[in-house]
Coordinates of C-alpha atoms in Angstrom, one line a residue:
X22 CA -128.9 135.1 78.5
X23 CA -125.5 133.3 77.9
X24 CA -123.8 134.8 80.5
X25 CA -126.3 133.8 83.4
X26 CA -126.1 130.6 81.1
X27 CA -122.7 130.3 82.0
X28 CA -123.0 131.3 85.6
X29 CA -125.8 129.2 86.3
X30 CA -123.8 125.5 85.0
X31 CA -120.6 126.9 86.4
X32 CA -122.7 127.4 90.5
X33 CA -124.5 124.6 90.2
X34 CA -122.0 121.6 89.1
X35 CA -119.5 124.1 91.6
X36 CA -121.8 122.6 94.7
X37 CA -122.7 119.3 93.1
X38 CA -119.6 118.3 92.5
X39 CA -118.3 119.7 95.9
X40 CA -116.7 116.4 98.5
X41 CA -118.3 118.5 101.4
X42 CA -121.8 118.9 99.8
X43 CA -121.5 115.8 98.2
X44 CA -120.0 114.0 102.1
X45 CA -123.5 115.9 103.5
X46 CA -125.9 114.4 101.3
X47 CA -124.7 110.6 101.4
X48 CA -123.9 110.9 105.2
X49 CA -128.3 111.9 105.3
X50 CA -128.7 109.2 103.4
X51 CA -127.2 106.7 104.6
X52 CA -128.4 107.7 108.3
X53 CA -132.3 107.7 106.8
X54 CA -131.6 104.1 104.9
X55 CA -130.1 103.0 108.3
X56 CA -133.1 104.3 110.7
X57 CA -135.5 103.1 108.3
X58 CA -134.0 99.6 107.7
X59 CA -133.2 99.2 111.1
X60 CA -135.6 96.9 111.8
X61 CA -135.3 94.5 108.8
X62 CA -131.7 94.7 109.6
X63 CA -131.9 93.1 113.4
X64 CA -133.8 90.5 112.1
X65 CA -130.8 89.4 109.8
X66 CA -128.6 89.8 112.1
X67 CA -130.8 86.9 114.1
X68 CA -131.9 89.1 117.4
X69 CA -136.0 88.7 116.3
X70 CA -135.1 85.1 116.1
X71 CA -134.1 84.5 120.0
X72 CA -136.0 83.5 122.9
X73 CA -137.2 86.5 125.1
X74 CA -136.5 86.4 128.7
X75 CA -139.0 87.0 130.5
X76 CA -139.0 90.6 131.8
X77 CA -138.5 90.8 135.1
X78 CA -141.7 92.1 137.0
X79 CA -141.5 95.5 139.0
X80 CA -142.2 94.5 143.2
X81 CA -145.0 96.2 144.0
X82 CA -145.9 96.7 148.3
X83 CA -149.5 96.9 149.0
X84 CA -151.1 97.8 152.3
X85 CA -154.0 98.2 153.2
X86 CA -156.6 99.0 155.5
X87 CA -158.0 97.6 158.7
X88 CA -161.1 95.8 158.1
X89 CA -161.0 95.2 154.4
X90 CA -160.8 91.5 152.6
X91 CA -156.8 91.9 152.1
X92 CA -156.3 88.6 149.9
X93 CA -159.0 90.1 147.9
X94 CA -158.0 93.1 147.5
X95 CA -154.5 92.0 146.7
X96 CA -156.0 89.2 143.5
X97 CA -157.4 92.5 142.3
X98 CA -154.2 94.7 142.5
X99 CA -152.7 91.8 140.6
X100 CA -155.0 91.2 138.1
X101 CA -155.3 94.8 137.1
X102 CA -151.5 95.8 137.3
X103 CA -150.0 93.1 135.4
X104 CA -146.5 94.8 135.4
X105 CA -146.7 93.8 139.0
X106 CA -145.2 91.4 141.1
X107 CA -148.2 93.1 143.9
X108 CA -147.1 92.1 147.1
X109 CA -148.8 92.5 150.7
X110 CA -146.8 94.2 153.2
X111 CA -147.4 94.5 156.5
X112 CA -144.4 97.1 157.8
X113 CA -144.6 100.1 159.4
X114 CA -145.0 103.2 157.1
X115 CA -141.7 104.5 157.9
X116 CA -140.5 100.7 157.1
X117 CA -141.9 100.9 154.3
X118 CA -140.2 103.9 153.0
X119 CA -136.9 102.3 153.7
X120 CA -137.5 99.6 151.6
X121 CA -139.0 101.2 148.8
X122 CA -135.8 103.7 149.1
X123 CA -132.9 100.9 149.7
X124 CA -134.7 98.5 146.2
X125 CA -136.8 96.4 148.5
X126 CA -139.9 97.9 146.6
X127 CA -139.9 99.8 143.2
X128 CA -143.1 101.2 145.0
X129 CA -145.3 101.3 147.3
X130 CA -149.6 101.7 147.9
X131 CA -150.4 102.5 150.7
X132 CA -154.9 102.2 151.0
X133 CA -155.5 105.1 153.7
X134 CA -160.1 105.0 153.0
X135 CA -161.3 103.1 149.8
X136 CA -161.0 106.8 147.8
X137 CA -157.5 107.3 149.5
X138 CA -154.1 106.1 149.4
X139 CA -150.4 107.1 149.3
X140 CA -148.0 106.6 146.4
X141 CA -144.6 105.8 147.4
X142 CA -141.7 105.9 145.4
X143 CA -138.0 107.0 145.5
X144 CA -137.2 108.5 142.3
X145 CA -139.9 109.2 139.7
X146 CA -139.4 108.9 136.7
X147 CA -140.1 111.7 133.9
X148 CA -143.1 109.0 132.2
X149 CA -144.6 107.6 135.0
X150 CA -147.9 107.0 135.3
X151 CA -148.7 104.7 138.1
X152 CA -150.9 106.8 139.8
X153 CA -153.3 107.4 136.7
X154 CA -153.2 103.9 136.4
X155 CA -153.8 103.8 140.1
X156 CA -156.3 106.4 140.3
X157 CA -158.5 103.3 137.3
X158 CA -157.9 100.4 139.3
X159 CA -158.4 102.0 142.4
X160 CA -161.9 103.7 141.8
X161 CA -163.2 100.1 139.7
X162 CA -162.7 98.1 143.2
X163 CA -164.3 101.6 144.6
X164 CA -167.3 100.8 141.9
X165 CA -167.2 96.6 142.1
X166 CA -167.4 97.0 145.9
X167 CA -170.1 99.8 145.5
X168 CA -172.0 97.5 143.5
X169 CA -171.6 94.3 145.2
X170 CA -172.4 96.1 148.7
X171 CA -176.2 96.5 146.8
X172 CA -176.6 93.3 146.4
X173 CA -176.1 92.9 142.1
X174 CA -174.6 89.9 140.9
X175 CA -171.3 89.8 140.1
X176 CA -172.0 88.9 136.9
X177 CA -173.9 92.0 136.2
X178 CA -170.6 93.9 137.9
X179 CA -168.4 92.9 135.6
X180 CA -171.0 93.8 132.5
X181 CA -171.1 97.6 133.8
X182 CA -167.8 98.0 134.8
X183 CA -165.9 96.8 130.9
X184 CA -168.5 97.9 129.3
X185 CA -166.9 99.8 126.1
X186 CA -168.1 103.1 124.3
X187 CA -168.7 102.5 120.7
X188 CA -167.8 106.2 118.5
X189 CA -167.3 106.8 114.7
X190 CA -165.2 109.9 113.4
X191 CA -166.8 111.6 110.3
X192 CA -163.9 114.1 109.3
X193 CA -164.9 116.5 106.6
X194 CA -161.5 118.0 106.7
X195 CA -158.0 117.9 107.4
X196 CA -156.6 115.7 110.4
X197 CA -153.7 117.4 112.3
X198 CA -153.2 114.4 114.2
X199 CA -151.7 112.9 110.7
X200 CA -150.2 116.2 109.2
X201 CA -148.7 117.7 111.9
X202 CA -145.6 115.5 112.4
X203 CA -144.1 116.0 108.3
X204 CA -145.5 119.5 108.9
X205 CA -143.2 120.2 111.5
X206 CA -140.4 117.9 109.5
X207 CA -140.7 119.8 106.5
X208 CA -140.8 123.3 108.1
X209 CA -137.8 122.6 109.7
X210 CA -136.6 122.0 106.1
X211 CA -137.5 124.0 104.7
X212 CA -135.7 126.8 107.4
X213 CA -132.4 125.0 107.3
X214 CA -132.5 124.8 103.8
X215 CA -133.1 128.7 103.3
X216 CA -131.0 129.7 105.8
X217 CA -127.8 127.2 104.6
X218 CA -128.7 128.3 101.1
X219 CA -129.3 131.9 101.5
X220 CA -126.3 132.1 103.7
X221 CA -124.1 130.4 100.3
X222 CA -124.9 133.0 98.4
X223 CA -123.9 136.1 100.7
X224 CA -120.2 133.9 101.5
X225 CA -119.7 133.2 97.6
X226 CA -120.8 136.9 96.4
X227 CA -118.5 138.3 99.5
X228 CA -115.5 135.3 99.0
X229 CA -115.2 136.7 95.1
X230 CA -114.6 140.0 96.0
X231 CA -112.2 139.8 98.7
X232 CA -110.8 138.3 96.4
X233 CA -110.6 140.7 93.3
X234 CA -112.2 138.7 91.5
X235 CA -115.5 139.6 91.0
X236 CA -113.6 142.8 89.2
X237 CA -113.1 140.5 86.2
X238 CA -115.8 138.7 86.2
X239 CA -118.4 142.9 86.9
X240 CA -116.0 143.5 82.9
X241 CA -117.6 140.0 80.9
X242 CA -120.3 140.1 82.4
X243 CA -123.7 142.4 83.7
X244 CA -124.8 142.6 86.9
X245 CA -127.7 141.3 86.8
X246 CA -126.3 138.0 85.4
X247 CA -123.7 137.2 88.0
X248 CA -126.5 137.5 91.0
X249 CA -128.8 135.8 89.1
X250 CA -127.2 132.5 87.9
X251 CA -125.0 132.6 91.3
X252 CA -128.7 132.2 92.7
X253 CA -130.6 129.8 90.1
X254 CA -127.1 127.4 90.3
X255 CA -127.7 127.5 94.6
X256 CA -131.3 127.1 94.9
X257 CA -131.2 124.4 91.9
X258 CA -128.4 122.2 93.7
X259 CA -130.1 122.6 96.8
X260 CA -133.6 121.1 95.5
X261 CA -131.3 118.4 94.0
X262 CA -129.9 117.9 96.8
X263 CA -133.4 118.0 99.1
X264 CA -134.8 115.4 96.1
X265 CA -132.1 113.2 96.6
X266 CA -133.1 113.4 100.5
X267 CA -136.6 113.2 100.6
X268 CA -136.3 110.4 97.9
X269 CA -134.5 107.9 99.6
X270 CA -136.4 108.5 103.1
X271 CA -139.5 107.8 100.2
X272 CA -137.2 104.9 98.7
X273 CA -136.3 103.3 102.0
X274 CA -140.1 103.4 103.7
X275 CA -141.7 101.4 100.9
X276 CA -138.7 99.2 101.6
X277 CA -139.4 98.4 104.8
X278 CA -142.9 99.6 104.7
X279 CA -144.8 96.2 106.7
X280 CA -142.0 97.2 109.2
X281 CA -143.5 100.4 110.3
X282 CA -147.0 99.7 110.0
X283 CA -147.9 100.2 113.1
X284 CA -145.8 103.2 113.8
X285 CA -148.3 106.1 113.1
X286 CA -146.0 108.3 113.8
X287 CA -143.7 106.9 111.0
X288 CA -146.4 106.2 108.7
X289 CA -148.2 109.4 108.8
X290 CA -144.7 111.2 107.5
X291 CA -144.9 108.9 104.6
X292 CA -148.1 109.0 103.7
X293 CA -147.8 112.6 103.2
X294 CA -150.0 113.6 99.8
X295 CA -148.4 114.3 96.8
X296 CA -149.4 117.7 97.1
X297 CA -148.2 118.7 100.3
X298 CA -144.9 116.8 98.5
X299 CA -145.5 120.0 95.5
X300 CA -146.2 122.9 97.9
X301 CA -142.6 121.9 99.1
X302 CA -140.9 122.2 95.9
X303 CA -142.7 125.6 95.8
X304 CA -142.5 127.2 98.4
X305 CA -139.0 126.1 99.5
X306 CA -138.1 127.9 95.5
X307 CA -140.2 131.0 96.2
X308 CA -138.6 131.5 99.8
X309 CA -135.4 130.6 98.9
X310 CA -135.6 133.3 95.7
X311 CA -136.9 136.2 98.3
X312 CA -134.4 135.7 100.9
X313 CA -131.2 134.7 99.0
X314 CA -131.1 137.6 96.5
X315 CA -131.0 139.8 100.1
X316 CA -128.3 137.9 100.9
X317 CA -126.2 138.8 97.5
X318 CA -127.2 142.1 97.7
X319 CA -126.0 141.6 101.4
X320 CA -122.8 140.3 100.2
X321 CA -122.0 142.5 97.3
X322 CA -121.8 144.7 100.4
X323 CA -118.7 143.1 102.2
X324 CA -115.2 142.9 102.7
X325 CA -114.8 139.9 104.1
X326 CA -116.7 136.7 105.2
X327 CA -116.5 137.9 108.5
X328 CA -118.6 141.0 107.6
X329 CA -121.8 139.1 106.0
X330 CA -123.3 138.3 110.2
X331 CA -123.5 141.3 111.1
X332 CA -125.0 143.0 107.6
X333 CA -127.4 139.4 107.6
X334 CA -128.6 139.8 110.8
X335 CA -131.3 142.1 109.9
X336 CA -132.4 139.6 107.5
X337 CA -132.1 136.7 109.5
X338 CA -134.1 137.8 112.6
X339 CA -136.9 138.1 110.8
X340 CA -136.9 135.2 109.8
X341 CA -136.7 133.4 112.7
X342 CA -139.1 135.7 114.1
X343 CA -141.2 134.5 111.5
X344 CA -140.1 130.8 111.7
X345 CA -141.0 131.1 115.2
X346 CA -144.7 132.2 115.0
X347 CA -145.4 129.6 112.4
X348 CA -143.9 126.9 115.0
X349 CA -146.1 128.7 117.9
X350 CA -148.8 128.5 115.8
X351 CA -148.5 124.6 115.0
X352 CA -147.8 123.9 118.6
X353 CA -151.1 125.6 119.7
X354 CA -153.0 123.8 116.3
X355 CA -154.6 127.2 115.7
X356 CA -152.8 127.3 112.3
X357 CA -155.6 129.1 110.8
X358 CA -155.3 132.5 113.7
X359 CA -156.0 135.6 112.5
X360 CA -152.3 136.2 113.0
X361 CA -151.4 133.6 110.2
X362 CA -153.8 134.9 107.7
X363 CA -152.4 138.2 108.3
X364 CA -148.7 136.4 108.1
X365 CA -150.1 134.1 105.0
X366 CA -149.9 137.4 103.1
X367 CA -146.6 139.0 103.9
X368 CA -144.0 138.0 101.5
X369 CA -140.8 137.2 104.0
X370 CA -143.2 135.0 106.2
X371 CA -145.9 133.0 103.9
X372 CA -143.2 130.5 102.8
X373 CA -143.6 129.2 105.9
X374 CA -147.4 130.4 107.0
X375 CA -149.4 129.2 104.2
X376 CA -147.8 125.9 103.2
X377 CA -148.6 125.4 106.9
X378 CA -152.2 126.0 106.0
X379 CA -152.0 124.6 103.6
X380 CA -151.2 121.1 105.9
X381 CA -152.6 121.9 109.0
X382 CA -155.5 124.2 108.0
X383 CA -157.9 125.1 106.2
X384 CA -156.6 127.4 103.4
X385 CA -158.8 128.1 100.4
X386 CA -157.7 127.4 96.8
X387 CA -157.8 131.6 96.3
X388 CA -156.0 132.3 99.6
X389 CA -153.4 130.3 98.1
X390 CA -153.2 131.8 95.1
X391 CA -153.1 135.4 96.2
X392 CA -150.5 134.3 98.6
X393 CA -148.4 132.2 96.2
X394 CA -149.1 135.7 93.6
X395 CA -148.3 138.0 96.2
X396 CA -144.7 136.7 97.2
X397 CA -143.8 136.6 93.1
X398 CA -144.2 139.6 92.8
X399 CA -142.5 140.7 96.2
X400 CA -139.7 138.7 94.5
X401 CA -139.9 139.6 91.8
X402 CA -139.7 143.7 93.5
X403 CA -136.2 142.5 95.7
X404 CA -134.9 140.9 92.1
X405 CA -134.6 144.2 90.8
X406 CA -133.6 146.4 94.1
X407 CA -131.6 144.3 95.3
X408 CA -129.6 143.6 91.5
X409 CA -129.4 147.5 91.8
X410 CA -127.2 147.2 95.1
X411 CA -125.5 144.8 94.1
X412 CA -124.0 146.5 90.8
X413 CA -123.2 149.2 93.1
X414 CA -121.5 146.7 96.0
X415 CA -119.4 144.5 93.6
X416 CA -117.0 147.5 93.5
X417 CA -117.4 149.4 96.8
X418 CA -114.1 148.9 99.2
X419 CA -113.3 149.8 102.5
X420 CA -115.9 150.5 105.0
X421 CA -119.3 148.5 104.1
X422 CA -121.6 151.6 103.4
X423 CA -124.9 152.1 105.5
X424 CA -128.2 151.4 103.2
X425 CA -129.3 154.3 103.4
X426 CA -125.6 155.2 101.6
X427 CA -126.2 152.6 99.1
X428 CA -130.0 153.8 98.1
X429 CA -128.1 157.9 97.0
X430 CA -125.5 156.3 94.9
X431 CA -128.9 153.7 93.6
X432 CA -130.9 157.0 92.7
X433 CA -128.2 159.0 91.6
X434 CA -127.5 156.4 89.3
X435 CA -130.9 156.6 88.0
X436 CA -130.9 159.8 87.6

C-alpha cells in the first residue's frame, strides 16, 4: 500500500505542477470568465451607454395585382413588417429583378393573386425567414379582406385576427428542452476527458518502458501498485481540472447572473440540478477507470510512443462508436430507446448512455443501481486482466506481441 501511495502522489503532483496542464486549465478558466463576464465588460467600457443609432431599414419593393387598393396594401404590409421600408414598385418583372440584383432593393414581393406571390431576393441567407413572415402577413390580409366583404366590422375583424390561444403545460417528468444543452456539454467533457487522460496513461507507461526506467521501477514496486497508482493519480488530476473548470464557470455565471437572465440556453446550462453534477463525477470516474486500465495495459505492450496509436485503436473505436450512438439518440430526442436501454448495461458504453438517460430521459433508480454495479464489477475484472498484461508487457521488448500471445503467457504464469 505504501508503494501505491508513493506512485499515486508522484503522478498526481506531476500533472498538477505540469506547466502545460496548468496553462490549459488557466486558459479555459480565463476564456469562460471573459465569455460569461462579457456583458459586464462592455458596460464597464461604456459601449452600452452610447446612444444607439437607428438601424437603417431594409428596402422591400411591393408590386400589387391590378384592381387591388395599392395604398391600403402598402399600409398593411408596412404595419405588419416594421423592420422593412416597404415601397410600391411599378417596374416590370425584369426591371424589378434587376433592381434587387443591383442593390436598389433588398428584396421584392410580387402579389400575383390574393394567396399567391413571388419573393425575389439576390443572395438568400441561411437564416432567411422572410417567406414565413410573408405567408402570415398575406394570409392575415386575405382573411381580413374576406371578413370585410362579408360585412363584418373592422373591430370584429381585429378581434378575430388578434385572438390568442392560452395554454398551460403541466410537466410530470423532465424537460429535454431544458436539459439538452448541459447534457450535450457534459457529454463532450466526459468524452474528451476519458480519451485525453486515458491516452496520458498509455503514453506515460510507454515512455517509462522505452527509457528503461520501468526495469528499475519493477524491482522497487509491484506492477499492480505501479499501474493503479499511475491510473488513480492521473484520474484524480483530471477530476481536479474538471472541477476547477466547472467551478469557475458556475462562479462567473453567478457573478453575472442578471446579465444572462434572458438567455435561455446559458441559464439552462448553469441551472442544472446538483444531482447531475454528482452523476457527472461518478460516471467520469467509472468511465475513466475502465478505459484507463485498458490503456495502461496496451501502453505496457508498446516499446515506443508511436506504437500507442496502433495498439489503442480498437479501444478508441469502441469508445467513439459508443459516443456516436449516444449523440444520435440525443439528437433524435429518444434517449430511452431499446438500444439506449441495452447500452445502459454494457460497461464500455454505460458511462455515457446511462448518464444521458439520467439527465434527459426516464431512467429509474433501480436501473441506475444495476448499471453502476455492473460497471464497478466490470472495472474490477478489467483491472485484474490489465494488471496481468501490464506485469508481462512492461518487460517485453522488440515487436509488440499480439494479445493472444500475451494471454498465453498469462495462462502459463497462472499455471
